[in-house]
PDB file of C-alpha atoms in Angstrom:
ATOM      1  CA  THR A 634     -29.414 -16.313  92.063  1.00 54.00           C
ATOM      2  CA  ASP A 635     -27.046 -18.849  93.618  1.00 59.00           C
ATOM      3  CA  PHE A 636     -24.060 -16.555  92.653  1.00 57.00           C
ATOM      4  CA  VAL A 637     -25.729 -13.644  94.384  1.00 54.00           C
ATOM      5  CA  MET A 638     -26.499 -15.572  97.455  1.00 55.00           C
ATOM      6  CA  GLU A 639     -22.895 -16.872  97.638  1.00 57.00           C
ATOM      7  CA  LEU A 640     -21.690 -13.302  97.168  1.00 51.00           C
ATOM      8  CA  VAL A 641     -23.946 -12.042 100.048  1.00 53.00           C
ATOM      9  CA  LYS A 642     -22.703 -14.884 102.317  1.00 52.00           C
ATOM     10  CA  SER A 643     -19.128 -14.009 101.509  1.00 51.00           C
ATOM     11  CA  TRP A 644     -19.767 -10.368 102.181  1.00 48.00           C
ATOM     12  CA  LYS A 645     -21.292 -11.206 105.505  1.00 46.00           C
ATOM     13  CA  ARG A 646     -18.326 -13.389 106.577  1.00 45.00           C
ATOM     14  CA  ASN A 647     -15.752 -10.754 105.341  1.00 45.00           C
ATOM     15  CA  GLN A 648     -17.645  -7.488 105.744  1.00 46.00           C
ATOM     16  CA  ILE A 649     -14.676  -5.319 106.565  1.00 43.00           C
ATOM     17  CA  TRP A 650     -12.246  -6.821 104.006  1.00 42.00           C
ATOM     18  CA  ASN A 651     -14.855  -6.713 101.169  1.00 43.00           C
ATOM     19  CA  ARG A 652     -15.195  -2.938 101.775  1.00 47.00           C
ATOM     20  CA  VAL A 653     -11.381  -2.293 101.945  1.00 45.00           C
ATOM     21  CA  THR A 654     -10.602  -4.570  98.986  1.00 45.00           C
ATOM     22  CA  ILE A 655     -13.411  -3.132  96.789  1.00 41.00           C
ATOM     23  CA  GLY A 656     -12.009   0.302  97.500  1.00 43.00           C
ATOM     24  CA  ALA A 657      -8.576  -0.891  96.283  1.00 43.00           C
ATOM     25  CA  ILE A 658     -10.059  -2.442  93.229  1.00 39.00           C
ATOM     26  CA  THR A 659     -12.186   0.509  92.139  1.00 41.00           C
ATOM     27  CA  THR A 660      -9.385   3.016  92.611  1.00 44.00           C
ATOM     28  CA  GLY A 661      -7.010   0.752  90.535  1.00 46.00           C
ATOM     29  CA  GLU A 662      -4.440   0.443  93.144  1.00 46.00           C
ATOM     30  CA  PRO A 663      -2.216  -2.643  92.739  1.00 44.00           C
ATOM     31  CA  MET A 664      -1.947  -3.649  96.425  1.00 57.00           C
ATOM     32  CA  SER A 665      -4.841  -3.782  98.876  1.00 86.00           C
ATOM     33  CA  ILE A 666      -4.843  -1.753 102.079  1.00 89.00           C
ATOM     34  CA  GLU A 667      -4.396  -4.756 104.226  1.00 91.00           C
ATOM     35  CA  ASP A 668      -1.081  -5.674 102.370  1.00 91.00           C
ATOM     36  CA  ASP A 669       0.134  -2.173 102.843  1.00 92.00           C
ATOM     37  CA  ILE A 670      -0.766  -2.220 106.588  1.00 93.00           C
ATOM     38  CA  ARG A 671       0.971  -5.484 107.010  1.00 93.00           C
ATOM     39  CA  SER A 672       4.211  -4.233 105.397  1.00 92.00           C
ATOM     40  CA  ALA A 673       4.052  -0.903 107.363  1.00 94.00           C
ATOM     41  CA  TYR A 674       4.003  -2.827 110.574  1.00 93.00           C
ATOM     42  CA  LYS A 675       7.703  -3.471 110.117  1.00 92.00           C
ATOM     43  CA  ARG A 676       8.510   0.291 110.403  1.00 93.00           C
ATOM     44  CA  ASP A 677       5.958   1.138 113.085  1.00 92.00           C
ATOM     45  CA  ARG A 678       7.269   1.118 116.769  1.00 91.00           C
ATOM     46  CA  SER A 679       3.818   0.819 118.286  1.00 90.00           C
ATOM     47  CA  ALA A 680       3.091  -2.325 116.152  1.00 90.00           C
ATOM     48  CA  GLN A 681       6.274  -3.906 117.189  1.00 91.00           C
ATOM     49  CA  ASP A 682       5.474  -3.163 120.855  1.00 89.00           C
ATOM     50  CA  ALA A 683       2.037  -4.638 120.529  1.00 89.00           C
ATOM     51  CA  GLN A 684       3.467  -7.800 118.863  1.00 89.00           C
ATOM     52  CA  ASN A 685       6.137  -7.974 121.601  1.00 88.00           C
ATOM     53  CA  ALA A 686       3.432  -7.785 124.249  1.00 88.00           C
ATOM     54  CA  LEU A 687       1.419 -10.604 122.619  1.00 88.00           C
ATOM     55  CA  LEU A 688       4.486 -12.756 122.723  1.00 88.00           C
ATOM     56  CA  ASP A 689       5.733 -11.869 126.177  1.00 86.00           C
ATOM     57  CA  PRO A 690       3.218 -11.235 128.917  1.00 79.00           C
ATOM     58  CA  HIS A 691       5.737  -9.032 130.877  1.00 83.00           C
ATOM     59  CA  GLU A 692       5.997  -6.496 127.959  1.00 84.00           C
ATOM     60  CA  LYS A 693       3.712  -3.462 128.143  1.00 84.00           C
ATOM     61  CA  PRO A 694       1.530  -2.828 125.060  1.00 84.00           C
ATOM     62  CA  PRO A 695       1.288   0.639 123.585  1.00 84.00           C
ATOM     63  CA  PHE A 696      -1.507   3.268 124.071  1.00 80.00           C
ATOM     64  CA  ASN A 697      -2.156   2.496 127.658  1.00 77.00           C
ATOM     65  CA  SER A 698      -4.004  -0.564 126.750  1.00 82.00           C
ATOM     66  CA  VAL A 699      -3.790  -4.047 128.250  1.00 84.00           C
ATOM     67  CA  THR A 700      -2.572  -7.180 126.380  1.00 81.00           C
ATOM     68  CA  LYS A 701      -5.890  -8.893 126.245  1.00 85.00           C
ATOM     69  CA  GLU A 702      -7.318  -6.105 124.053  1.00 88.00           C
ATOM     70  CA  TRP A 703      -4.769  -6.893 121.426  1.00 88.00           C
ATOM     71  CA  THR A 704      -5.116  -9.814 118.905  1.00 90.00           C
ATOM     72  CA  PHE A 705      -3.066 -10.814 115.898  1.00 90.00           C
ATOM     73  CA  GLN A 706      -5.039 -12.423 112.964  1.00 89.00           C
ATOM     74  CA  ASN A 707      -4.079 -12.965 109.383  1.00 89.00           C
ATOM     75  CA  GLY A 708      -1.015 -10.748 109.861  1.00 90.00           C
ATOM     76  CA  LEU A 709      -3.032  -7.807 111.129  1.00 93.00           C
ATOM     77  CA  LEU A 710      -3.013  -6.424 114.643  1.00 92.00           C
ATOM     78  CA  ARG A 711      -6.366  -5.646 116.195  1.00 93.00           C
ATOM     79  CA  LEU A 712      -7.039  -3.408 119.127  1.00 90.00           C
ATOM     80  CA  ARG A 713     -10.459  -4.057 120.623  1.00 89.00           C
ATOM     81  CA  GLY A 714     -11.588  -5.769 117.477  1.00 92.00           C
ATOM     82  CA  ARG A 715     -10.569  -2.925 115.133  1.00 93.00           C
ATOM     83  CA  ILE A 716      -7.554  -3.057 112.792  1.00 94.00           C
ATOM     84  CA  TYR A 717      -4.581  -1.040 114.088  1.00 94.00           C
ATOM     85  CA  VAL A 718      -3.350   1.238 111.275  1.00 95.00           C
ATOM     86  CA  PRO A 719       0.471   2.178 111.682  1.00 94.00           C
ATOM     87  CA  ASP A 720       1.704   5.692 111.547  1.00 92.00           C
ATOM     88  CA  ASN A 721       1.669   5.992 107.759  1.00 94.00           C
ATOM     89  CA  THR A 722      -0.038   9.034 106.323  1.00 94.00           C
ATOM     90  CA  GLU A 723      -0.594   7.451 102.907  1.00 94.00           C
ATOM     91  CA  ILE A 724      -2.443   4.401 104.316  1.00 95.00           C
ATOM     92  CA  LYS A 725      -4.573   6.620 106.535  1.00 95.00           C
ATOM     93  CA  ARG A 726      -5.404   8.878 103.683  1.00 94.00           C
ATOM     94  CA  ARG A 727      -6.379   5.963 101.429  1.00 93.00           C
ATOM     95  CA  ILE A 728      -8.723   4.583 104.164  1.00 94.00           C
ATOM     96  CA  LEU A 729     -10.233   8.045 104.614  1.00 92.00           C
ATOM     97  CA  GLN A 730     -10.688   8.587 100.897  1.00 90.00           C
ATOM     98  CA  HIS A 731     -12.503   5.150 100.834  1.00 90.00           C
ATOM     99  CA  TYR A 732     -14.926   6.112 103.595  1.00 90.00           C
ATOM    100  CA  HIS A 733     -15.332   9.829 102.600  1.00 89.00           C
ATOM    101  CA  ASP A 734     -14.773  10.550  98.948  1.00 86.00           C
ATOM    102  CA  ILE A 735     -16.261   7.619  96.949  1.00 82.00           C
ATOM    103  CA  PRO A 736     -19.654   8.529  95.484  1.00 80.00           C
ATOM    104  CA  SER A 737     -21.443   5.844  97.568  1.00 77.00           C
ATOM    105  CA  ALA A 738     -20.177   7.558 100.632  1.00 77.00           C
ATOM    106  CA  GLY A 739     -21.500  10.904  99.605  1.00 79.00           C
ATOM    107  CA  HIS A 740     -19.061  13.145 101.626  1.00 82.00           C
ATOM    108  CA  PRO A 741     -20.737  12.241 105.008  1.00 87.00           C
ATOM    109  CA  GLY A 742     -18.938  14.912 106.991  1.00 84.00           C
ATOM    110  CA  ARG A 743     -16.560  14.739 109.948  1.00 88.00           C
ATOM    111  CA  TYR A 744     -18.640  12.855 112.597  1.00 91.00           C
ATOM    112  CA  ASN A 745     -20.166  10.264 110.222  1.00 91.00           C
ATOM    113  CA  THR A 746     -16.817   9.662 108.468  1.00 92.00           C
ATOM    114  CA  GLN A 747     -15.063   9.124 111.827  1.00 93.00           C
ATOM    115  CA  ALA A 748     -17.853   6.897 113.116  1.00 94.00           C
ATOM    116  CA  ALA A 749     -17.588   4.758 109.876  1.00 92.00           C
ATOM    117  CA  ILE A 750     -13.937   4.416 110.029  1.00 94.00           C
ATOM    118  CA  SER A 751     -13.610   3.775 113.900  1.00 94.00           C
ATOM    119  CA  ARG A 752     -16.031   0.805 113.401  1.00 94.00           C
ATOM    120  CA  ASP A 753     -13.233  -1.086 111.469  1.00 93.00           C
ATOM    121  CA  PHE A 754      -9.905   0.745 112.142  1.00 95.00           C
ATOM    122  CA  TYR A 755      -8.008   2.312 114.937  1.00 94.00           C
ATOM    123  CA  TRP A 756      -5.054   4.678 114.972  1.00 94.00           C
ATOM    124  CA  PRO A 757      -4.003   7.399 117.586  1.00 93.00           C
ATOM    125  CA  ASN A 758      -5.620  10.865 116.850  1.00 94.00           C
ATOM    126  CA  LEU A 759      -8.023   9.526 114.403  1.00 95.00           C
ATOM    127  CA  SER A 760     -10.451  12.324 115.107  1.00 94.00           C
ATOM    128  CA  ARG A 761      -7.842  14.980 114.515  1.00 95.00           C
ATOM    129  CA  PHE A 762      -6.808  13.360 111.195  1.00 95.00           C
ATOM    130  CA  VAL A 763     -10.421  13.081 109.965  1.00 94.00           C
ATOM    131  CA  THR A 764     -11.120  16.659 111.005  1.00 93.00           C
ATOM    132  CA  SER A 765      -8.164  18.085 109.079  1.00 93.00           C
ATOM    133  CA  TYR A 766      -9.079  16.040 106.053  1.00 91.00           C
ATOM    134  CA  VAL A 767     -12.617  17.111 106.009  1.00 89.00           C
ATOM    135  CA  LYS A 768     -11.754  20.705 106.526  1.00 89.00           C
ATOM    136  CA  GLY A 769      -9.486  20.437 103.403  1.00 89.00           C
ATOM    137  CA  CYS A 770     -12.192  18.789 101.303  1.00 86.00           C
ATOM    138  CA  ALA A 771     -13.342  21.324  98.649  1.00 84.00           C
ATOM    139  CA  ASP A 772     -16.668  19.539  98.173  1.00 84.00           C
ATOM    140  CA  CYS A 773     -17.600  19.522 101.822  1.00 80.00           C
ATOM    141  CA  GLN A 774     -16.618  23.198 102.271  1.00 81.00           C
ATOM    142  CA  GLN A 775     -18.537  24.217  99.190  1.00 81.00           C
ATOM    143  CA  MET A 776     -21.736  22.408 100.380  1.00 81.00           C
ATOM    144  CA  LYS A 777     -21.427  23.442 103.968  1.00 80.00           C
ATOM    145  CA  VAL A 778     -24.322  25.493 105.357  1.00 81.00           C
ATOM    146  CA  ASN A 779     -23.196  29.058 106.401  1.00 82.00           C
ATOM    147  CA  THR A 780     -24.621  29.364 109.934  1.00 85.00           C
ATOM    148  CA  HIS A 781     -23.212  32.916 110.308  1.00 85.00           C
ATOM    149  CA  PRO A 782     -24.146  34.685 107.065  1.00 82.00           C
ATOM    150  CA  THR A 783     -22.849  38.223 106.632  1.00 85.00           C
ATOM    151  CA  SER A 784     -25.662  40.825 106.301  1.00 84.00           C
ATOM    152  CA  PRO A 785     -25.235  44.000 104.193  1.00 82.00           C
ATOM    153  CA  PRO A 786     -24.907  47.292 105.994  1.00 83.00           C
ATOM    154  CA  LEU A 787     -28.164  49.198 106.641  1.00 87.00           C
ATOM    155  CA  THR A 788     -28.657  52.232 104.582  1.00 87.00           C
ATOM    156  CA  PRO A 789     -31.700  54.542 104.800  1.00 83.00           C
ATOM    157  CA  ILE A 790     -34.023  54.781 101.920  1.00 78.00           C
ATOM    158  CA  ARG A 791     -34.571  58.327 100.703  1.00 78.00           C
ATOM    159  CA  SER A 792     -38.100  59.433  99.951  1.00 71.00           C
ATOM    160  CA  LYS A 793     -39.160  61.962  97.506  1.00 69.00           C
ATOM    161  CA  ALA A 794     -40.011  65.398  98.899  1.00 69.00           C
ATOM    162  CA  ARG A 795     -43.840  65.195  98.523  1.00 65.00           C
ATOM    163  CA  GLY A 796     -46.069  66.287 101.143  1.00 64.00           C
ATOM    164  CA  ARG A 797     -48.594  63.387 100.929  1.00 67.00           C
ATOM    165  CA  PRO A 798     -47.690  59.777 101.436  1.00 65.00           C
ATOM    166  CA  PHE A 799     -48.570  57.200  98.721  1.00 66.00           C
ATOM    167  CA  ALA A 800     -49.397  59.944  96.188  1.00 59.00           C
TER     168      ALA A 800
END
């Protein structure tokens, strides 16, 4: 039980990273998402602008934000406490798969997936990316409730030519 208690304490201290790292371990990917994000910052203009704004107060940070909303911890940029994800479709897709496709997530749909991701991560047009991903998810489309079912055309039922009804 001491091991379990230590594991729970560790999880509470590093809640975001445990989820991301567990996703990387279970999918068998060699690098964790955080390592990929760090390396992608070098090629992302917005990440470079944010880092420059943190170093020089006269620089303007990206996304109509103010400098005090950005922090730099453990090599990761954070905007309003959420990890900034650079413009890299592969990284975004891996994050989305982790929050949407794994069996414990249970294909939560567009809004719940977006809410779960936006608690930990930020990137521009997150909702548009999530919407297009969920629209392309075969499992979600298969299980989606049809709110506008098609009805068959009405055709009259012919009766037999008897004079008395119910006879």
